[in-house]
PDB file of C-alpha atoms and ligand atoms in Angstrom:
ATOM      1  CA  UNK A   1     238.323  85.566 186.936  1.00 95.00           C
ATOM      2  CA  UNK A   2     234.644  85.177 187.721  1.00 97.00           C
ATOM      3  CA  UNK A   3     232.467  85.153 184.597  1.00 98.00           C
ATOM      4  CA  UNK A   4     228.780  86.134 184.717  1.00 98.00           C
ATOM      5  CA  UNK A   5     227.036  84.727 181.658  1.00 98.00           C
ATOM      6  CA  UNK A   6     223.755  86.421 180.725  1.00 97.00           C
ATOM      7  CA  UNK A   7     220.839  83.953 180.826  1.00 95.00           C
ATOM      8  CA  UNK A   8     219.609  85.018 177.400  1.00 95.00           C
ATOM      9  CA  UNK A   9     223.028  85.013 175.657  1.00 95.00           C
ATOM     10  CA  UNK A  10     222.880  83.337 172.275  1.00 92.00           C
ATOM     11  CA  UNK A  11     220.264  82.179 169.786  1.00 95.00           C
ATOM     12  CA  UNK A  12     216.757  83.553 169.983  1.00 96.00           C
ATOM     13  CA  UNK A  13     213.880  81.375 168.826  1.00 96.00           C
ATOM     14  CA  UNK A  14     213.713  83.084 165.405  1.00 97.00           C
ATOM     15  CA  UNK A  15     217.359  82.325 164.639  1.00 96.00           C
ATOM     16  CA  UNK A  16     217.115  78.807 166.022  1.00 97.00           C
ATOM     17  CA  UNK A  17     214.050  78.193 163.865  1.00 97.00           C
ATOM     18  CA  UNK A  18     215.716  79.552 160.687  1.00 97.00           C
ATOM     19  CA  UNK A  19     218.794  77.372 161.218  1.00 97.00           C
ATOM     20  CA  UNK A  20     216.557  74.370 161.910  1.00 97.00           C
ATOM     21  CA  UNK A  21     214.662  74.926 158.643  1.00 97.00           C
ATOM     22  CA  UNK A  22     217.865  75.214 156.588  1.00 97.00           C
ATOM     23  CA  UNK A  23     219.438  72.197 158.281  1.00 96.00           C
ATOM     24  CA  UNK A  24     216.423  69.991 157.809  1.00 95.00           C
ATOM     25  CA  UNK A  25     216.376  70.948 154.090  1.00 94.00           C
ATOM     26  CA  UNK A  26     220.053  69.970 153.853  1.00 94.00           C
ATOM     27  CA  UNK A  27     219.621  66.692 155.754  1.00 91.00           C
ATOM     28  CA  UNK A  28     216.419  65.493 154.177  1.00 87.00           C
ATOM     29  CA  UNK A  29     216.847  66.598 150.568  1.00 77.00           C
ATOM     30  CA  UNK A  30     219.159  65.424 147.829  1.00 75.00           C
ATOM     31  CA  UNK A  31     219.784  68.778 146.134  1.00 85.00           C
ATOM     32  CA  UNK A  32     221.532  72.034 146.985  1.00 89.00           C
ATOM     33  CA  UNK A  33     220.287  74.323 149.746  1.00 94.00           C
ATOM     34  CA  UNK A  34     220.726  78.037 149.141  1.00 94.00           C
ATOM     35  CA  UNK A  35     219.976  81.051 151.332  1.00 95.00           C
ATOM     36  CA  UNK A  36     219.197  84.468 149.889  1.00 95.00           C
ATOM     37  CA  UNK A  37     221.880  86.575 151.605  1.00 93.00           C
ATOM     38  CA  UNK A  38     223.010  85.553 155.095  1.00 94.00           C
ATOM     39  CA  UNK A  39     220.320  83.437 156.764  1.00 95.00           C
ATOM     40  CA  UNK A  40     221.387  85.075 160.052  1.00 93.00           C
ATOM     41  CA  UNK A  41     223.995  87.742 160.832  1.00 91.00           C
ATOM     42  CA  UNK A  42     226.813  85.615 162.146  1.00 92.00           C
ATOM     43  CA  UNK A  43     229.743  84.858 159.857  1.00 92.00           C
ATOM     44  CA  UNK A  44     231.096  81.934 161.877  1.00 93.00           C
ATOM     45  CA  UNK A  45     227.697  80.229 161.950  1.00 94.00           C
ATOM     46  CA  UNK A  46     227.217  80.809 158.218  1.00 94.00           C
ATOM     47  CA  UNK A  47     230.624  79.184 157.606  1.00 94.00           C
ATOM     48  CA  UNK A  48     229.581  76.211 159.718  1.00 95.00           C
ATOM     49  CA  UNK A  49     226.342  75.910 157.740  1.00 96.00           C
ATOM     50  CA  UNK A  50     228.280  76.096 154.491  1.00 95.00           C
ATOM     51  CA  UNK A  51     230.207  73.031 155.653  1.00 95.00           C
ATOM     52  CA  UNK A  52     226.826  71.295 156.003  1.00 95.00           C
ATOM     53  CA  UNK A  53     225.949  72.090 152.380  1.00 93.00           C
ATOM     54  CA  UNK A  54     223.967  75.300 152.953  1.00 95.00           C
ATOM     55  CA  UNK A  55     225.268  77.913 150.567  1.00 92.00           C
ATOM     56  CA  UNK A  56     224.668  81.638 150.764  1.00 92.00           C
ATOM     57  CA  UNK A  57     223.819  83.330 147.474  1.00 90.00           C
ATOM     58  CA  UNK A  58     222.399  86.808 146.870  1.00 85.00           C
ATOM     59  CA  UNK A  59     223.681  89.879 148.685  1.00 87.00           C
ATOM     60  CA  UNK A  60     223.740  91.228 152.249  1.00 85.00           C
ATOM     61  CA  UNK A  61     220.592  93.331 151.766  1.00 89.00           C
ATOM     62  CA  UNK A  62     218.719  90.873 149.511  1.00 87.00           C
ATOM     63  CA  UNK A  63     218.378  93.561 146.859  1.00 89.00           C
ATOM     64  CA  UNK A  64     220.460  92.420 143.891  1.00 89.00           C
ATOM     65  CA  UNK A  65     219.840  89.517 141.533  1.00 88.00           C
ATOM     66  CA  UNK A  66     221.292  86.288 142.917  1.00 85.00           C
ATOM     67  CA  UNK A  67     224.893  85.771 141.862  1.00 72.00           C
ATOM     68  CA  UNK A  68     224.646  82.138 140.851  1.00 72.00           C
ATOM     69  CA  UNK A  69     224.041  80.444 137.559  1.00 72.00           C
ATOM     70  CA  UNK A  70     220.925  78.464 138.369  1.00 68.00           C
ATOM     71  CA  UNK A  71     220.545  77.065 134.874  1.00 69.00           C
ATOM     72  CA  UNK A  72     222.223  73.782 135.925  1.00 67.00           C
ATOM     73  CA  UNK A  73     220.163  73.511 139.107  1.00 69.00           C
ATOM     74  CA  UNK A  74     217.867  70.616 139.691  1.00 72.00           C
ATOM     75  CA  UNK A  75     214.669  72.531 140.266  1.00 72.00           C
ATOM     76  CA  UNK A  76     212.973  69.456 141.673  1.00 77.00           C
ATOM     77  CA  UNK A  77     215.399  69.014 144.539  1.00 86.00           C
ATOM     78  CA  UNK A  78     217.266  72.320 145.096  1.00 90.00           C
ATOM     79  CA  UNK A  79     215.806  74.567 147.792  1.00 94.00           C
ATOM     80  CA  UNK A  80     216.084  78.308 148.384  1.00 94.00           C
ATOM     81  CA  UNK A  81     215.587  79.402 151.998  1.00 96.00           C
ATOM     82  CA  UNK A  82     214.360  82.929 152.799  1.00 97.00           C
ATOM     83  CA  UNK A  83     216.375  84.636 155.535  1.00 95.00           C
ATOM     84  CA  UNK A  84     215.303  85.103 159.180  1.00 96.00           C
ATOM     85  CA  UNK A  85     215.186  88.903 158.700  1.00 96.00           C
ATOM     86  CA  UNK A  86     212.372  88.568 156.170  1.00 97.00           C
ATOM     87  CA  UNK A  87     212.150  89.930 152.636  1.00 97.00           C
ATOM     88  CA  UNK A  88     209.865  92.294 150.750  1.00 97.00           C
ATOM     89  CA  UNK A  89     206.898  90.955 148.724  1.00 97.00           C
ATOM     90  CA  UNK A  90     208.736  92.044 145.569  1.00 97.00           C
ATOM     91  CA  UNK A  91     211.821  90.046 146.554  1.00 97.00           C
ATOM     92  CA  UNK A  92     209.632  87.048 147.355  1.00 96.00           C
ATOM     93  CA  UNK A  93     208.129  87.165 143.856  1.00 96.00           C
ATOM     94  CA  UNK A  94     211.575  87.456 142.293  1.00 95.00           C
ATOM     95  CA  UNK A  95     212.965  84.498 144.264  1.00 94.00           C
ATOM     96  CA  UNK A  96     209.917  82.371 143.459  1.00 94.00           C
ATOM     97  CA  UNK A  97     210.335  83.218 139.776  1.00 92.00           C
ATOM     98  CA  UNK A  98     213.718  81.439 139.820  1.00 89.00           C
ATOM     99  CA  UNK A  99     211.742  78.212 139.825  1.00 88.00           C
ATOM    100  CA  UNK A 100     213.411  76.488 142.793  1.00 89.00           C
ATOM    101  CA  UNK A 101     211.484  75.118 145.738  1.00 92.00           C
ATOM    102  CA  UNK A 102     211.287  77.774 148.457  1.00 95.00           C
ATOM    103  CA  UNK A 103     211.201  77.562 152.253  1.00 96.00           C
ATOM    104  CA  UNK A 104     210.403  80.607 154.321  1.00 97.00           C
ATOM    105  CA  UNK A 105     212.601  81.034 157.428  1.00 98.00           C
ATOM    106  CA  UNK A 106     211.370  84.558 158.208  1.00 98.00           C
ATOM    107  CA  UNK A 107     211.169  84.995 161.979  1.00 98.00           C
ATOM    108  CA  UNK A 108     207.467  84.939 163.007  1.00 98.00           C
ATOM    109  CA  UNK A 109     208.045  88.161 164.975  1.00 98.00           C
ATOM    110  CA  UNK A 110     209.165  89.926 161.794  1.00 98.00           C
ATOM    111  CA  UNK A 111     206.201  88.365 159.994  1.00 98.00           C
ATOM    112  CA  UNK A 112     203.895  89.911 162.602  1.00 98.00           C
ATOM    113  CA  UNK A 113     205.341  93.376 161.913  1.00 98.00           C
ATOM    114  CA  UNK A 114     204.796  92.843 158.182  1.00 98.00           C
ATOM    115  CA  UNK A 115     201.197  91.799 158.932  1.00 98.00           C
ATOM    116  CA  UNK A 116     200.550  94.960 160.929  1.00 98.00           C
ATOM    117  CA  UNK A 117     201.971  97.095 158.148  1.00 98.00           C
ATOM    118  CA  UNK A 118     199.749  95.410 155.536  1.00 98.00           C
ATOM    119  CA  UNK A 119     196.683  95.727 157.751  1.00 98.00           C
ATOM    120  CA  UNK A 120     197.178  99.477 158.208  1.00 98.00           C
ATOM    121  CA  UNK A 121     198.164 100.172 154.600  1.00 98.00           C
ATOM    122  CA  UNK A 122     194.910  98.505 153.480  1.00 97.00           C
ATOM    123  CA  UNK A 123     193.005 100.908 155.749  1.00 97.00           C
ATOM    124  CA  UNK A 124     194.754 103.882 154.151  1.00 97.00           C
ATOM    125  CA  UNK A 125     197.366 104.593 156.815  1.00 98.00           C
ATOM    126  CA  UNK A 126     200.841 105.899 156.049  1.00 98.00           C
ATOM    127  CA  UNK A 127     203.431 103.678 157.726  1.00 98.00           C
ATOM    128  CA  UNK A 128     206.520 104.916 159.559  1.00 98.00           C
ATOM    129  CA  UNK A 129     209.209 102.338 160.305  1.00 98.00           C
ATOM    130  CA  UNK A 130     211.712 103.357 162.970  1.00 98.00           C
ATOM    131  CA  UNK A 131     215.034 101.644 162.316  1.00 97.00           C
ATOM    132  CA  UNK A 132     218.136 101.404 160.187  1.00 95.00           C
ATOM    133  CA  UNK A 133     217.226 101.982 156.517  1.00 96.00           C
ATOM    134  CA  UNK A 134     220.202  99.850 155.428  1.00 94.00           C
ATOM    135  CA  UNK A 135     219.192  96.795 157.454  1.00 94.00           C
ATOM    136  CA  UNK A 136     217.598  93.914 155.485  1.00 95.00           C
ATOM    137  CA  UNK A 137     214.715  93.596 157.960  1.00 97.00           C
ATOM    138  CA  UNK A 138     213.768  97.247 157.438  1.00 97.00           C
ATOM    139  CA  UNK A 139     214.241  97.003 153.664  1.00 97.00           C
ATOM    140  CA  UNK A 140     211.930  93.983 153.626  1.00 97.00           C
ATOM    141  CA  UNK A 141     209.301  95.628 155.854  1.00 98.00           C
ATOM    142  CA  UNK A 142     209.282  98.807 153.793  1.00 98.00           C
ATOM    143  CA  UNK A 143     208.253  96.680 150.816  1.00 97.00           C
ATOM    144  CA  UNK A 144     204.961  95.879 152.617  1.00 98.00           C
ATOM    145  CA  UNK A 145     204.147  99.574 152.879  1.00 97.00           C
ATOM    146  CA  UNK A 146     204.332  99.974 149.076  1.00 88.00           C
ATOM    147  CA  UNK A 147     204.387 103.711 148.353  1.00 92.00           C
ATOM    148  CA  UNK A 148     202.866 104.562 151.749  1.00 94.00           C
ATOM    149  CA  UNK A 149     206.001 104.027 153.865  1.00 97.00           C
ATOM    150  CA  UNK A 150     208.886 106.025 155.318  1.00 98.00           C
ATOM    151  CA  UNK A 151     211.871 104.921 157.400  1.00 98.00           C
ATOM    152  CA  UNK A 152     213.167 107.204 160.148  1.00 98.00           C
ATOM    153  CA  UNK A 153     216.194 106.697 162.326  1.00 97.00           C
ATOM    154  CA  UNK A 154     216.554 110.049 164.072  1.00 96.00           C
ATOM    155  CA  UNK A 155     214.731 113.225 165.051  1.00 97.00           C
ATOM    156  CA  UNK A 156     216.394 114.917 162.104  1.00 98.00           C
ATOM    157  CA  UNK A 157     214.791 112.381 159.745  1.00 98.00           C
ATOM    158  CA  UNK A 158     211.413 113.281 161.273  1.00 98.00           C
ATOM    159  CA  UNK A 159     212.044 116.998 160.693  1.00 98.00           C
ATOM    160  CA  UNK A 160     212.816 116.226 157.050  1.00 98.00           C
ATOM    161  CA  UNK A 161     209.597 114.322 156.352  1.00 98.00           C
ATOM    162  CA  UNK A 162     207.007 115.920 154.088  1.00 96.00           C
ATOM    163  CA  UNK A 163     203.650 116.866 155.596  1.00 96.00           C
ATOM    164  CA  UNK A 164     201.661 113.664 155.962  1.00 96.00           C
ATOM    165  CA  UNK A 165     197.885 113.982 155.865  1.00 94.00           C
ATOM    166  CA  UNK A 166     195.559 111.330 157.273  1.00 96.00           C
ATOM    167  CA  UNK A 167     196.184 108.389 159.575  1.00 98.00           C
ATOM    168  CA  UNK A 168     199.688 107.249 160.422  1.00 98.00           C
ATOM    169  CA  UNK A 169     200.863 104.012 161.966  1.00 98.00           C
ATOM    170  CA  UNK A 170     204.346 103.662 163.486  1.00 98.00           C
ATOM    171  CA  UNK A 171     206.238 100.391 163.951  1.00 98.00           C
ATOM    172  CA  UNK A 172     209.872  99.712 164.747  1.00 98.00           C
ATOM    173  CA  UNK A 173     212.598  97.353 163.635  1.00 97.00           C
ATOM    174  CA  UNK A 174     212.379  94.334 165.956  1.00 96.00           C
ATOM    175  CA  UNK A 175     215.763  95.066 167.579  1.00 93.00           C
ATOM    176  CA  UNK A 176     215.279  98.716 168.636  1.00 93.00           C
ATOM    177  CA  UNK A 177     216.009  99.999 172.139  1.00 90.00           C
ATOM    178  CA  UNK A 178     212.745 100.380 174.047  1.00 92.00           C
ATOM    179  CA  UNK A 179     213.703 103.822 175.435  1.00 91.00           C
ATOM    180  CA  UNK A 180     214.941 105.145 172.085  1.00 93.00           C
ATOM    181  CA  UNK A 181     211.771 104.007 170.342  1.00 97.00           C
ATOM    182  CA  UNK A 182     209.612 105.699 172.971  1.00 97.00           C
ATOM    183  CA  UNK A 183     211.595 108.934 172.624  1.00 97.00           C
ATOM    184  CA  UNK A 184     211.391 108.927 168.810  1.00 98.00           C
ATOM    185  CA  UNK A 185     207.658 108.137 168.952  1.00 98.00           C
ATOM    186  CA  UNK A 186     206.997 111.020 171.369  1.00 98.00           C
ATOM    187  CA  UNK A 187     208.942 113.434 169.180  1.00 98.00           C
ATOM    188  CA  UNK A 188     207.098 112.187 166.092  1.00 98.00           C
ATOM    189  CA  UNK A 189     203.702 112.656 167.727  1.00 98.00           C
ATOM    190  CA  UNK A 190     204.466 116.310 168.443  1.00 98.00           C
ATOM    191  CA  UNK A 191     204.465 116.866 164.683  1.00 97.00           C
ATOM    192  CA  UNK A 192     201.932 114.175 163.752  1.00 98.00           C
ATOM    193  CA  UNK A 193     199.581 113.702 166.736  1.00 97.00           C
ATOM    194  CA  UNK A 194     197.295 111.394 164.759  1.00 97.00           C
ATOM    195  CA  UNK A 195     199.928 108.619 164.858  1.00 98.00           C
ATOM    196  CA  UNK A 196     199.129 105.180 166.255  1.00 98.00           C
ATOM    197  CA  UNK A 197     202.333 103.766 167.783  1.00 98.00           C
ATOM    198  CA  UNK A 198     202.708  99.971 167.909  1.00 98.00           C
ATOM    199  CA  UNK A 199     205.340  98.276 170.040  1.00 97.00           C
ATOM    200  CA  UNK A 200     206.976  95.791 167.659  1.00 98.00           C
ATOM    201  CA  UNK A 201     210.266  95.255 169.500  1.00 97.00           C
ATOM    202  CA  UNK A 202     210.518  91.493 169.856  1.00 96.00           C
ATOM    203  CA  UNK A 203     210.540  89.710 173.211  1.00 96.00           C
ATOM    204  CA  UNK A 204     214.003  88.236 172.600  1.00 94.00           C
ATOM    205  CA  UNK A 205     215.466  91.722 172.127  1.00 94.00           C
ATOM    206  CA  UNK A 206     213.802  93.074 175.269  1.00 94.00           C
ATOM    207  CA  UNK A 207     215.040  90.118 177.294  1.00 95.00           C
ATOM    208  CA  UNK A 208     218.642  90.510 176.082  1.00 94.00           C
ATOM    209  CA  UNK A 209     218.643  94.241 176.777  1.00 92.00           C
ATOM    210  CA  UNK A 210     217.286  93.672 180.300  1.00 94.00           C
ATOM    211  CA  UNK A 211     219.959  91.033 180.965  1.00 96.00           C
ATOM    212  CA  UNK A 212     222.760  93.500 180.166  1.00 95.00           C
ATOM    213  CA  UNK A 213     221.505  95.747 182.968  1.00 94.00           C
ATOM    214  CA  UNK A 214     221.336  92.703 185.260  1.00 96.00           C
ATOM    215  CA  UNK A 215     225.013  91.918 184.565  1.00 97.00           C
ATOM    216  CA  UNK A 216     225.951  95.411 185.739  1.00 96.00           C
ATOM    217  CA  UNK A 217     223.701  95.106 188.816  1.00 96.00           C
ATOM    218  CA  UNK A 218     225.229  91.720 189.676  1.00 97.00           C
ATOM    219  CA  UNK A 219     228.712  93.196 189.965  1.00 97.00           C
ATOM    220  CA  UNK A 220     230.317  92.900 186.530  1.00 98.00           C
ATOM    221  CA  UNK A 221     233.253  95.292 186.209  1.00 98.00           C
ATOM    222  CA  UNK A 222     233.325  95.012 182.416  1.00 98.00           C
ATOM    223  CA  UNK A 223     231.070  93.463 179.776  1.00 98.00           C
ATOM    224  CA  UNK A 224     232.054  91.357 176.790  1.00 98.00           C
ATOM    225  CA  UNK A 225     229.471  91.250 173.988  1.00 97.00           C
ATOM    226  CA  UNK A 226     229.901  88.461 171.431  1.00 97.00           C
ATOM    227  CA  UNK A 227     228.360  88.608 167.987  1.00 95.00           C
ATOM    228  CA  UNK A 228     228.569  89.589 164.355  1.00 92.00           C
ATOM    229  CA  UNK A 229     229.572  93.133 163.445  1.00 90.00           C
ATOM    230  CA  UNK A 230     226.577  93.223 161.041  1.00 85.00           C
ATOM    231  CA  UNK A 231     224.162  91.915 163.669  1.00 88.00           C
ATOM    232  CA  UNK A 232     221.752  94.705 164.640  1.00 85.00           C
ATOM    233  CA  UNK A 233     220.864  93.196 167.997  1.00 88.00           C
ATOM    234  CA  UNK A 234     224.534  92.552 168.905  1.00 92.00           C
ATOM    235  CA  UNK A 235     225.440  96.153 168.077  1.00 92.00           C
ATOM    236  CA  UNK A 236     222.515  97.307 170.215  1.00 90.00           C
ATOM    237  CA  UNK A 237     223.682  95.094 173.102  1.00 94.00           C
ATOM    238  CA  UNK A 238     227.167  96.614 172.871  1.00 95.00           C
ATOM    239  CA  UNK A 239     225.714 100.139 172.962  1.00 94.00           C
ATOM    240  CA  UNK A 240     223.537  99.166 175.911  1.00 93.00           C
ATOM    241  CA  UNK A 241     226.561  97.719 177.718  1.00 95.00           C
ATOM    242  CA  UNK A 242     228.399 101.018 177.143  1.00 95.00           C
ATOM    243  CA  UNK A 243     225.426 102.903 178.553  1.00 93.00           C
ATOM    244  CA  UNK A 244     225.852 101.056 181.872  1.00 95.00           C
ATOM    245  CA  UNK A 245     229.123 103.025 182.202  1.00 96.00           C
ATOM    246  CA  UNK A 246     231.234  99.836 182.314  1.00 97.00           C
ATOM    247  CA  UNK A 247     234.056  99.135 179.868  1.00 97.00           C
ATOM    248  CA  UNK A 248     232.597  97.150 176.969  1.00 97.00           C
ATOM    249  CA  UNK A 249     234.322  94.858 174.486  1.00 97.00           C
ATOM    250  CA  UNK A 250     232.522  93.733 171.320  1.00 97.00           C
ATOM    251  CA  UNK A 251     234.161  90.640 169.833  1.00 97.00           C
ATOM    252  CA  UNK A 252     233.144  88.146 167.160  1.00 96.00           C
ATOM    253  CA  UNK A 253     235.288  85.318 168.547  1.00 97.00           C
ATOM    254  CA  UNK A 254     237.526  84.526 171.539  1.00 97.00           C
ATOM    255  CA  UNK A 255     240.589  85.324 169.426  1.00 96.00           C
ATOM    256  CA  UNK A 256     239.666  89.005 169.541  1.00 97.00           C
ATOM    257  CA  UNK A 257     239.692  89.193 173.362  1.00 97.00           C
ATOM    258  CA  UNK A 258     242.246  91.700 174.606  1.00 95.00           C
ATOM    259  CA  UNK A 259     243.611  89.543 177.415  1.00 94.00           C
ATOM    260  CA  UNK A 260     246.028  92.181 178.676  1.00 94.00           C
ATOM    261  CA  UNK A 261     243.213  94.655 179.281  1.00 96.00           C
ATOM    262  CA  UNK A 262     240.700  92.079 180.562  1.00 96.00           C
ATOM    263  CA  UNK A 263     243.210  90.716 183.080  1.00 96.00           C
ATOM    264  CA  UNK A 264     242.625  93.861 185.162  1.00 96.00           C
ATOM    265  CA  UNK A 265     239.070  92.809 186.066  1.00 97.00           C
ATOM    266  CA  UNK A 266     238.037  90.154 188.537  1.00 97.00           C
ATOM    267  CA  UNK A 267     234.349  89.888 187.507  1.00 98.00           C
ATOM    268  CA  UNK A 268     233.355  90.115 183.843  1.00 98.00           C
ATOM    269  CA  UNK A 269     229.860  89.865 182.370  1.00 98.00           C
ATOM    270  CA  UNK A 270     229.370  88.030 179.072  1.00 98.00           C
ATOM    271  CA  UNK A 271     226.432  88.334 176.743  1.00 97.00           C
ATOM    272  CA  UNK A 272     225.860  87.574 173.082  1.00 96.00           C
ATOM    273  CA  UNK A 273     223.598  88.605 170.235  1.00 94.00           C
ATOM    274  CA  UNK A 274     220.597  86.562 169.168  1.00 94.00           C
ATOM    275  CA  UNK A 275     222.536  85.065 166.241  1.00 94.00           C
ATOM    276  CA  UNK A 276     225.651  84.035 168.186  1.00 96.00           C
ATOM    277  CA  UNK A 277     226.107  80.250 168.474  1.00 96.00           C
ATOM    278  CA  UNK A 278     226.858  78.642 171.850  1.00 96.00           C
ATOM    279  CA  UNK A 279     230.242  77.301 170.740  1.00 96.00           C
ATOM    280  CA  UNK A 280     231.536  80.892 170.364  1.00 96.00           C
ATOM    281  CA  UNK A 281     230.131  81.919 173.762  1.00 97.00           C
ATOM    282  CA  UNK A 282     231.568  78.820 175.475  1.00 97.00           C
ATOM    283  CA  UNK A 283     235.014  79.544 174.049  1.00 97.00           C
ATOM    284  CA  UNK A 284     234.982  83.163 175.266  1.00 98.00           C
ATOM    285  CA  UNK A 285     233.822  82.122 178.756  1.00 98.00           C
ATOM    286  CA  UNK A 286     236.498  79.418 178.945  1.00 97.00           C
ATOM    287  CA  UNK A 287     239.269  81.840 178.022  1.00 97.00           C
ATOM    288  CA  UNK A 288     238.118  84.392 180.560  1.00 97.00           C
ATOM    289  CA  UNK A 289     237.687  81.825 183.324  1.00 96.00           C
ATOM    290  CA  UNK A 290     241.258  80.678 182.705  1.00 94.00           C
ATOM    291  CA  UNK A 291     242.654  84.107 183.530  1.00 89.00           C
TER     292      UNK A 291
HETATM  293  S1  LIG B 301     215.891  88.993 167.333  1.00 85.87           S
HETATM  294 FE1  LIG B 301     213.644  88.903 167.516  1.00 85.87          FE
HETATM  295  S2  LIG B 301     212.868  89.376 165.472  1.00 85.87           S
HETATM  296 FE2  LIG B 301     215.060  88.884 165.239  1.00 85.87          FE
HETATM  297  S3  LIG B 301     215.074  86.692 164.762  1.00 85.87           S
HETATM  298 FE3  LIG B 301     215.270  86.864 166.998  1.00 85.87          FE
HETATM  299  S4  LIG B 301     213.137  86.715 167.798  1.00 85.87           S
HETATM  300 FE4  LIG B 301     213.054  87.160 165.602  1.00 85.87          FE
END
């Protein structure tokens, strides 16, 4: 089987940076290294990091109190790392109040969205965030809008909004589809024409989405997408692969490959979410190439 591997498959710079921060804390310090919820959305990578002494505490959404007795912690040497998805200002205060040293691994692209929200809220704008209300990035961003923010995911959500007077600023979760965001924004502006729409989809997401189309154009007969089932950008890649009309297989590891079905194809495209480590991608490519 011929395997076409997408150029952008695997870690984006935000994930790479977050892992680098956590690892350097673990290598250079003498205490424990904790992350508030998953540092990134990839279970296998989080397990690997745990083996390096980086322990996940807190919950998936970074909403609940951390589930660890920190009374025995050495507050001089233990470090708490903030996740790549970012956290709300309220969560930041709470984590700082635990008294441990803190390191911020928020992706700079998410930080930029937070900055734009704060800027517009200060000027009196209402902020609309387009994205998944259950995703930690969106939960964190909404915190920057204080009581001036709404999250919408669909046209129906827009219909259900109250009347909003005054200026409105719209941003999106960093991993949105470009076309979907444009469509939602156009629909929104029919009801609220005063809205300023800001493109906050990150470059890494755009690049990965473009590369899925390239796989189809280059002759892939099916596409395998590797990545965590909680990873927003992996899920989006899988949906985008389905939209090409080709059969699509979303797997977390090579073990989940359906070899009987994949055997039917002679050219298969492989891509992976921004939080998928290379060792998982290499393993999938090896197995496919061996068919
Ligand atoms: S997908 Fe984009 S926003 Fe998310 S961590 Fe990567 S670069 Fe940052």
